[in-house]
Amino acid sequence: MLKNYSSATEFYLLGFHGSKELHDILFATFFFLYSVTVMGNMVIIVIVCVDKRLQSPMYFFLGHLSVLEILITSVAVPLMLWGLLLPGMQAMSLTACSAQLYLYLSLGTSELVLIGAMAVDRYVAVCNPLRYNIIMDSHTCIWVVIVSWVFGFLFQIWPVYATFQLTFCKSNVIDHFLCDRGQLLKLSCDDSLFTEFILFLMAIFIIVGSLIPTIISYTYIISTILKIPSASGRRKAFSTCASHFTFVVIGYGTCLFLYVKPKQTQAAEYNRVASLMVLVVTPFLNPFIFTLRNDKFIEAFRDVMKRCYQILKD
């Protein structure tokens, strides 16, 4: 415990509570999920890059979404796995803590903007198919991706700066496996109510702001699909949006529970579970959600595997 009015320059992550046996089980589980996440998203990136049949806006955005998923999970999960192997608390400098929080929030913000853009892309594809190639040309797609990345990293500068301007004099022990903002605010001896309120408004702006075009897009998409006379036509139109819609429900649902709340300092267990959803579960599900029911991607994957086999055979 720190003395009053002295700010922490180093933090200690408590990680997960429980016995050594429980830690070993958690390590094996999370290591498996992380390995599958990285490999699965890497497969998506490679297949999208090498197969000409996937050179369309939907797969272009999917490739960048996979890059973001790998980076988001890699910001915290390797350190979390290392903490499960080591006994006791894990030390982290103030600089490392701020860098981790900044990358985590910035990458997450970029992903939300990109998910919103993908919803608009699906709207144009279903509701304006004849103009799709004109509206969603390569120039537009590149700018959408650039804006999502730049906006995410610029938007989170002030929230992270404001968080680390606080004086952490209550303790330097964080009851989490990463530098969680809610737990950091708990350690502050400053009056952080105003800062928490501004962070709440900013969370609403980015999460709800990117959710609105998604909701509007899918309202028009569903309305258009229902007007298609043939059942096969409706199924085909819906299949192009089902995977993205599933990802939207999981991703936005978790973020709304984790960030859109006036009080940032929930119980540690609540934050831990919600963070695991964002950092482990959602990136793990991404390759399966977007590929298992996508016949074009599965066909492209098989062809690439055949080519690799032929090269190795020769």
Short mmCIF file of C-alpha atoms in Angstrom, two decimals:
data_model
loop_
_atom_site.label_atom_id
_atom_site.label_comp_id
_atom_site.label_asym_id
_atom_site.label_seq_id
_atom_site.Cartn_x
_atom_site.Cartn_y
_atom_site.Cartn_z
CA MET A 1 0.00 0.00 0.00
CA LEU A 2 1.30 3.45 -0.95
CA LYS A 3 1.56 6.39 1.44
CA ASN A 4 -0.99 9.16 0.98
CA TYR A 5 -0.33 11.78 -1.69
CA SER A 6 2.41 9.78 -3.45
CA SER A 7 1.48 8.64 -6.95
CA ALA A 8 2.33 5.16 -8.14
CA THR A 9 5.11 4.74 -10.70
CA GLU A 10 4.61 0.98 -10.91
CA PHE A 11 1.57 -1.26 -10.74
CA TYR A 12 1.06 -4.88 -9.77
CA LEU A 13 -1.54 -6.96 -11.61
CA LEU A 14 -3.37 -9.47 -9.44
CA GLY A 15 -4.52 -11.42 -12.48
CA PHE A 16 -6.80 -14.36 -11.69
CA HIS A 17 -7.61 -15.58 -8.22
CA GLY A 18 -7.52 -19.26 -7.37
CA SER A 19 -5.16 -22.19 -6.95
CA LYS A 20 -2.15 -23.19 -9.07
CA GLU A 21 -4.25 -25.97 -10.61
CA LEU A 22 -6.91 -23.46 -11.67
CA HIS A 23 -4.21 -21.22 -13.17
CA ASP A 24 -2.86 -24.17 -15.17
CA ILE A 25 -6.33 -24.92 -16.54
CA LEU A 26 -6.88 -21.25 -17.43
CA PHE A 27 -3.46 -21.07 -19.08
CA ALA A 28 -4.16 -24.12 -21.26
CA THR A 29 -7.61 -22.81 -22.21
CA PHE A 30 -6.54 -19.26 -23.02
CA PHE A 31 -3.38 -20.41 -24.82
CA PHE A 32 -5.51 -22.63 -27.07
CA LEU A 33 -8.01 -19.84 -27.75
CA TYR A 34 -5.23 -17.32 -28.43
CA SER A 35 -3.38 -19.70 -30.78
CA VAL A 36 -6.55 -20.45 -32.76
CA THR A 37 -7.39 -16.72 -32.85
CA VAL A 38 -4.02 -15.73 -34.32
CA MET A 39 -3.87 -18.63 -36.79
CA GLY A 40 -7.51 -18.28 -37.85
CA ASN A 41 -7.30 -14.53 -38.46
CA MET A 42 -3.95 -14.94 -40.22
CA VAL A 43 -5.57 -17.47 -42.57
CA ILE A 44 -8.28 -14.92 -43.39
CA ILE A 45 -5.68 -12.22 -44.11
CA VAL A 46 -3.58 -14.49 -46.34
CA ILE A 47 -6.53 -15.92 -48.29
CA VAL A 48 -8.01 -12.45 -48.88
CA CYS A 49 -4.63 -11.19 -50.13
CA VAL A 50 -3.79 -14.05 -52.50
CA ASP A 51 -7.15 -15.07 -53.99
CA LYS A 52 -8.50 -12.82 -56.73
CA ARG A 53 -12.08 -13.99 -56.15
CA LEU A 54 -12.00 -12.26 -52.78
CA GLN A 55 -10.86 -8.89 -54.13
CA SER A 56 -14.06 -7.08 -53.11
CA PRO A 57 -14.85 -4.46 -50.45
CA MET A 58 -16.45 -6.98 -48.07
CA TYR A 59 -13.33 -9.16 -47.94
CA PHE A 60 -11.02 -6.12 -47.98
CA PHE A 61 -12.70 -4.88 -44.78
CA LEU A 62 -12.72 -8.40 -43.35
CA GLY A 63 -8.95 -8.62 -43.83
CA HIS A 64 -8.41 -5.40 -41.90
CA LEU A 65 -10.86 -6.52 -39.22
CA SER A 66 -8.77 -9.68 -38.78
CA VAL A 67 -5.62 -7.55 -38.41
CA LEU A 68 -7.34 -5.53 -35.68
CA GLU A 69 -8.50 -8.70 -33.92
CA ILE A 70 -4.96 -10.10 -33.82
CA LEU A 71 -3.57 -6.83 -32.48
CA ILE A 72 -6.30 -6.36 -29.87
CA THR A 73 -5.90 -9.83 -28.41
CA SER A 74 -2.09 -9.56 -28.55
CA VAL A 75 -2.10 -6.35 -26.50
CA ALA A 76 -3.07 -8.21 -23.32
CA VAL A 77 -3.37 -11.99 -23.75
CA PRO A 78 0.38 -12.90 -23.96
CA LEU A 79 1.01 -10.89 -20.77
CA MET A 80 -2.02 -12.54 -19.17
CA LEU A 81 -0.68 -16.00 -20.07
CA TRP A 82 2.72 -15.11 -18.63
CA GLY A 83 1.02 -13.99 -15.42
CA LEU A 84 -0.80 -17.34 -15.14
CA LEU A 85 2.54 -19.16 -15.30
CA LEU A 86 4.24 -17.00 -12.66
CA PRO A 87 3.34 -17.17 -8.97
CA GLY A 88 2.27 -13.94 -7.28
CA MET A 89 1.52 -10.51 -8.74
CA GLN A 90 2.92 -9.21 -12.02
CA ALA A 91 4.78 -5.87 -12.04
CA MET A 92 4.13 -3.29 -14.76
CA SER A 93 5.59 0.18 -15.09
CA LEU A 94 3.42 3.27 -15.41
CA THR A 95 4.60 3.72 -19.00
CA ALA A 96 3.81 0.13 -19.95
CA CYS A 97 0.40 0.38 -18.27
CA SER A 98 -0.52 3.56 -20.16
CA ALA A 99 0.74 2.11 -23.45
CA GLN A 100 -1.32 -1.06 -22.99
CA LEU A 101 -4.47 0.88 -22.12
CA TYR A 102 -3.96 3.25 -25.07
CA LEU A 103 -3.44 0.46 -27.61
CA TYR A 104 -6.36 -1.55 -26.24
CA LEU A 105 -8.79 1.38 -26.44
CA SER A 106 -7.47 2.74 -29.75
CA LEU A 107 -7.62 -0.61 -31.55
CA GLY A 108 -11.08 -1.23 -30.12
CA THR A 109 -12.30 2.17 -31.32
CA SER A 110 -10.88 1.56 -34.81
CA GLU A 111 -12.66 -1.80 -34.90
CA LEU A 112 -16.02 -0.27 -33.99
CA VAL A 113 -15.68 2.34 -36.75
CA LEU A 114 -14.75 -0.38 -39.24
CA ILE A 115 -17.71 -2.56 -38.18
CA GLY A 116 -20.02 0.39 -38.81
CA ALA A 117 -18.46 0.89 -42.24
CA MET A 118 -18.94 -2.81 -43.03
CA ALA A 119 -22.65 -2.46 -42.22
CA VAL A 120 -22.94 0.43 -44.68
CA ASP A 121 -21.07 -1.69 -47.26
CA ARG A 122 -23.65 -4.50 -46.82
CA TYR A 123 -26.45 -1.93 -47.17
CA VAL A 124 -25.09 -0.71 -50.49
CA ALA A 125 -24.55 -4.30 -51.72
CA VAL A 126 -28.12 -5.38 -50.92
CA CYS A 127 -30.10 -2.19 -51.48
CA ASN A 128 -28.12 -0.65 -54.37
CA PRO A 129 -26.47 -3.62 -56.13
CA LEU A 130 -26.26 -1.92 -59.54
CA ARG A 131 -24.31 1.03 -58.11
CA TYR A 132 -22.26 -1.03 -55.64
CA ASN A 133 -19.02 -1.09 -57.64
CA ILE A 134 -19.27 2.64 -58.28
CA ILE A 135 -19.99 3.65 -54.68
CA MET A 136 -17.64 1.17 -52.99
CA ASP A 137 -14.66 1.53 -55.31
CA SER A 138 -11.08 0.83 -54.20
CA HIS A 139 -10.42 4.51 -53.46
CA THR A 140 -13.40 4.70 -51.08
CA CYS A 141 -12.48 1.45 -49.34
CA ILE A 142 -8.90 2.54 -48.71
CA TRP A 143 -10.05 5.86 -47.24
CA VAL A 144 -12.59 4.12 -45.00
CA VAL A 145 -9.84 1.91 -43.55
CA ILE A 146 -7.42 4.84 -43.12
CA VAL A 147 -10.06 6.95 -41.37
CA SER A 148 -11.01 4.09 -39.02
CA TRP A 149 -7.37 3.56 -37.97
CA VAL A 150 -6.49 7.25 -37.62
CA PHE A 151 -9.72 8.13 -35.82
CA GLY A 152 -9.27 5.30 -33.31
CA PHE A 153 -5.74 6.34 -32.35
CA LEU A 154 -6.52 10.07 -32.21
CA PHE A 155 -9.80 9.69 -30.32
CA GLN A 156 -8.27 7.84 -27.36
CA ILE A 157 -5.37 10.26 -26.69
CA TRP A 158 -7.28 12.47 -24.26
CA PRO A 159 -9.09 9.67 -22.33
CA VAL A 160 -5.81 7.87 -21.61
CA TYR A 161 -3.98 11.14 -20.84
CA ALA A 162 -6.76 12.21 -18.44
CA THR A 163 -6.68 8.82 -16.70
CA PHE A 164 -2.97 8.99 -16.00
CA GLN A 165 -3.11 12.60 -14.81
CA LEU A 166 -4.83 11.27 -11.70
CA THR A 167 -2.85 10.57 -8.53
CA PHE A 168 -2.85 6.86 -7.68
CA CYS A 169 -2.21 7.03 -3.95
CA LYS A 170 -4.67 4.47 -2.54
CA SER A 171 -2.71 1.48 -3.81
CA ASN A 172 -0.64 0.28 -6.76
CA VAL A 173 -2.31 -3.13 -6.97
CA ILE A 174 -4.72 -3.59 -9.90
CA ASP A 175 -7.28 -6.35 -9.40
CA HIS A 176 -7.22 -7.38 -13.06
CA PHE A 177 -5.05 -9.13 -15.65
CA LEU A 178 -4.51 -5.87 -17.59
CA CYS A 179 -4.35 -2.14 -16.92
CA ASP A 180 -8.11 -1.68 -16.79
CA ARG A 181 -9.32 1.91 -16.65
CA GLY A 182 -12.10 1.17 -14.18
CA GLN A 183 -9.67 -0.41 -11.74
CA LEU A 184 -7.20 2.45 -12.20
CA LEU A 185 -9.90 4.96 -11.28
CA LYS A 186 -10.52 2.98 -8.10
CA LEU A 187 -6.90 3.56 -7.08
CA SER A 188 -7.09 7.33 -7.51
CA CYS A 189 -7.40 9.58 -4.48
CA ASP A 190 -8.53 12.49 -6.70
CA ASP A 191 -12.17 13.32 -7.34
CA SER A 192 -12.64 11.52 -10.66
CA LEU A 193 -16.42 11.96 -11.07
CA PHE A 194 -16.07 14.64 -13.77
CA THR A 195 -13.45 12.59 -15.63
CA GLU A 196 -15.67 9.50 -15.45
CA PHE A 197 -18.63 11.48 -16.80
CA ILE A 198 -16.60 12.77 -19.77
CA LEU A 199 -15.32 9.23 -20.45
CA PHE A 200 -18.92 8.01 -20.31
CA LEU A 201 -20.00 10.61 -22.89
CA MET A 202 -17.07 9.71 -25.15
CA ALA A 203 -17.93 6.01 -24.89
CA ILE A 204 -21.52 6.78 -25.88
CA PHE A 205 -20.30 8.87 -28.81
CA ILE A 206 -18.08 6.18 -30.30
CA ILE A 207 -20.12 3.06 -29.50
CA VAL A 208 -23.62 4.39 -30.08
CA GLY A 209 -22.34 6.65 -32.87
CA SER A 210 -21.01 3.68 -34.83
CA LEU A 211 -24.03 1.56 -33.87
CA ILE A 212 -26.56 3.99 -35.36
CA PRO A 213 -25.45 3.56 -39.02
CA THR A 214 -25.33 -0.18 -38.38
CA ILE A 215 -28.93 -0.24 -37.13
CA ILE A 216 -30.13 2.00 -39.97
CA SER A 217 -28.29 -0.10 -42.56
CA TYR A 218 -29.74 -3.37 -41.30
CA THR A 219 -33.23 -1.87 -41.09
CA TYR A 220 -33.06 -1.11 -44.81
CA ILE A 221 -31.34 -4.43 -45.55
CA ILE A 222 -34.04 -6.50 -43.82
CA SER A 223 -36.78 -4.44 -45.45
CA THR A 224 -35.22 -5.00 -48.89
CA ILE A 225 -34.66 -8.73 -48.32
CA LEU A 226 -38.30 -9.25 -47.29
CA LYS A 227 -39.41 -7.73 -50.59
CA ILE A 228 -37.48 -10.32 -52.64
CA PRO A 229 -40.13 -12.66 -54.12
CA SER A 230 -38.19 -15.95 -54.14
CA ALA A 231 -37.17 -17.79 -50.98
CA SER A 232 -33.79 -18.71 -52.47
CA GLY A 233 -33.15 -15.07 -53.30
CA ARG A 234 -33.96 -14.03 -49.74
CA ARG A 235 -31.63 -16.71 -48.33
CA LYS A 236 -28.80 -15.66 -50.63
CA ALA A 237 -29.20 -11.98 -49.75
CA PHE A 238 -29.38 -12.68 -46.04
CA SER A 239 -26.34 -15.01 -46.13
CA THR A 240 -24.15 -12.11 -47.28
CA CYS A 241 -25.06 -10.19 -44.09
CA ALA A 242 -25.62 -12.91 -41.49
CA SER A 243 -21.98 -13.26 -40.43
CA HIS A 244 -21.45 -9.52 -40.03
CA PHE A 245 -24.74 -9.16 -38.15
CA THR A 246 -23.73 -11.94 -35.73
CA PHE A 247 -20.38 -10.24 -35.10
CA VAL A 248 -22.15 -6.91 -34.53
CA VAL A 249 -24.43 -8.39 -31.86
CA ILE A 250 -21.54 -10.01 -29.97
CA GLY A 251 -19.10 -7.10 -30.33
CA TYR A 252 -21.46 -4.22 -29.55
CA GLY A 253 -23.23 -6.15 -26.79
CA THR A 254 -19.95 -6.64 -24.93
CA CYS A 255 -18.78 -3.05 -25.42
CA LEU A 256 -22.10 -1.61 -24.23
CA PHE A 257 -21.89 -3.62 -21.00
CA LEU A 258 -18.22 -2.74 -20.48
CA TYR A 259 -18.03 0.98 -21.31
CA VAL A 260 -21.42 2.69 -21.67
CA LYS A 261 -22.12 3.31 -17.99
CA PRO A 262 -21.84 6.44 -15.83
CA LYS A 263 -19.79 4.65 -13.16
CA GLN A 264 -16.56 3.15 -14.51
CA THR A 265 -15.50 1.39 -11.32
CA GLN A 266 -17.49 -1.86 -11.31
CA ALA A 267 -16.55 -4.96 -9.38
CA ALA A 268 -13.29 -6.49 -10.57
CA GLU A 269 -14.95 -9.80 -11.53
CA TYR A 270 -17.43 -7.96 -13.78
CA ASN A 271 -14.61 -6.15 -15.58
CA ARG A 272 -12.55 -9.33 -15.87
CA VAL A 273 -15.34 -11.32 -17.53
CA ALA A 274 -16.29 -8.47 -19.88
CA SER A 275 -12.63 -7.94 -20.83
CA LEU A 276 -12.25 -11.65 -21.58
CA MET A 277 -15.19 -11.37 -23.97
CA VAL A 278 -13.52 -8.48 -25.82
CA LEU A 279 -9.94 -9.80 -25.76
CA VAL A 280 -10.41 -13.57 -26.06
CA VAL A 281 -13.89 -14.74 -27.05
CA THR A 282 -14.80 -12.26 -29.83
CA PRO A 283 -11.41 -12.48 -31.65
CA PHE A 284 -11.60 -16.29 -31.34
CA LEU A 285 -15.09 -16.41 -32.89
CA ASN A 286 -14.27 -13.99 -35.73
CA PRO A 287 -12.70 -16.55 -38.14
CA PHE A 288 -15.56 -19.00 -37.60
CA ILE A 289 -18.34 -16.43 -37.89
CA PHE A 290 -17.05 -15.02 -41.18
CA THR A 291 -15.86 -18.20 -42.90
CA LEU A 292 -17.82 -21.32 -41.92
CA ARG A 293 -20.96 -20.32 -43.86
CA ASN A 294 -19.12 -18.45 -46.60
CA ASP A 295 -18.95 -20.78 -49.61
CA LYS A 296 -16.75 -18.43 -51.63
CA PHE A 297 -14.16 -18.18 -48.87
CA ILE A 298 -14.18 -21.95 -48.22
CA GLU A 299 -13.64 -22.59 -51.93
CA ALA A 300 -10.78 -20.06 -52.02
CA PHE A 301 -9.25 -21.66 -48.91
CA ARG A 302 -9.35 -25.13 -50.49
CA ASP A 303 -7.72 -23.85 -53.67
CA VAL A 304 -4.92 -22.14 -51.73
CA MET A 305 -4.33 -25.31 -49.70
CA LYS A 306 -4.16 -27.35 -52.92
CA ARG A 307 -1.61 -24.93 -54.38
CA CYS A 308 0.48 -25.09 -51.19
CA TYR A 309 0.33 -28.89 -51.28
CA GLN A 310 1.46 -28.95 -54.90
CA ILE A 311 4.37 -26.61 -54.15
CA LEU A 312 5.48 -28.73 -51.18
CA LYS A 313 5.05 -31.92 -53.21
CA ASP A 314 7.21 -30.61 -56.07
#
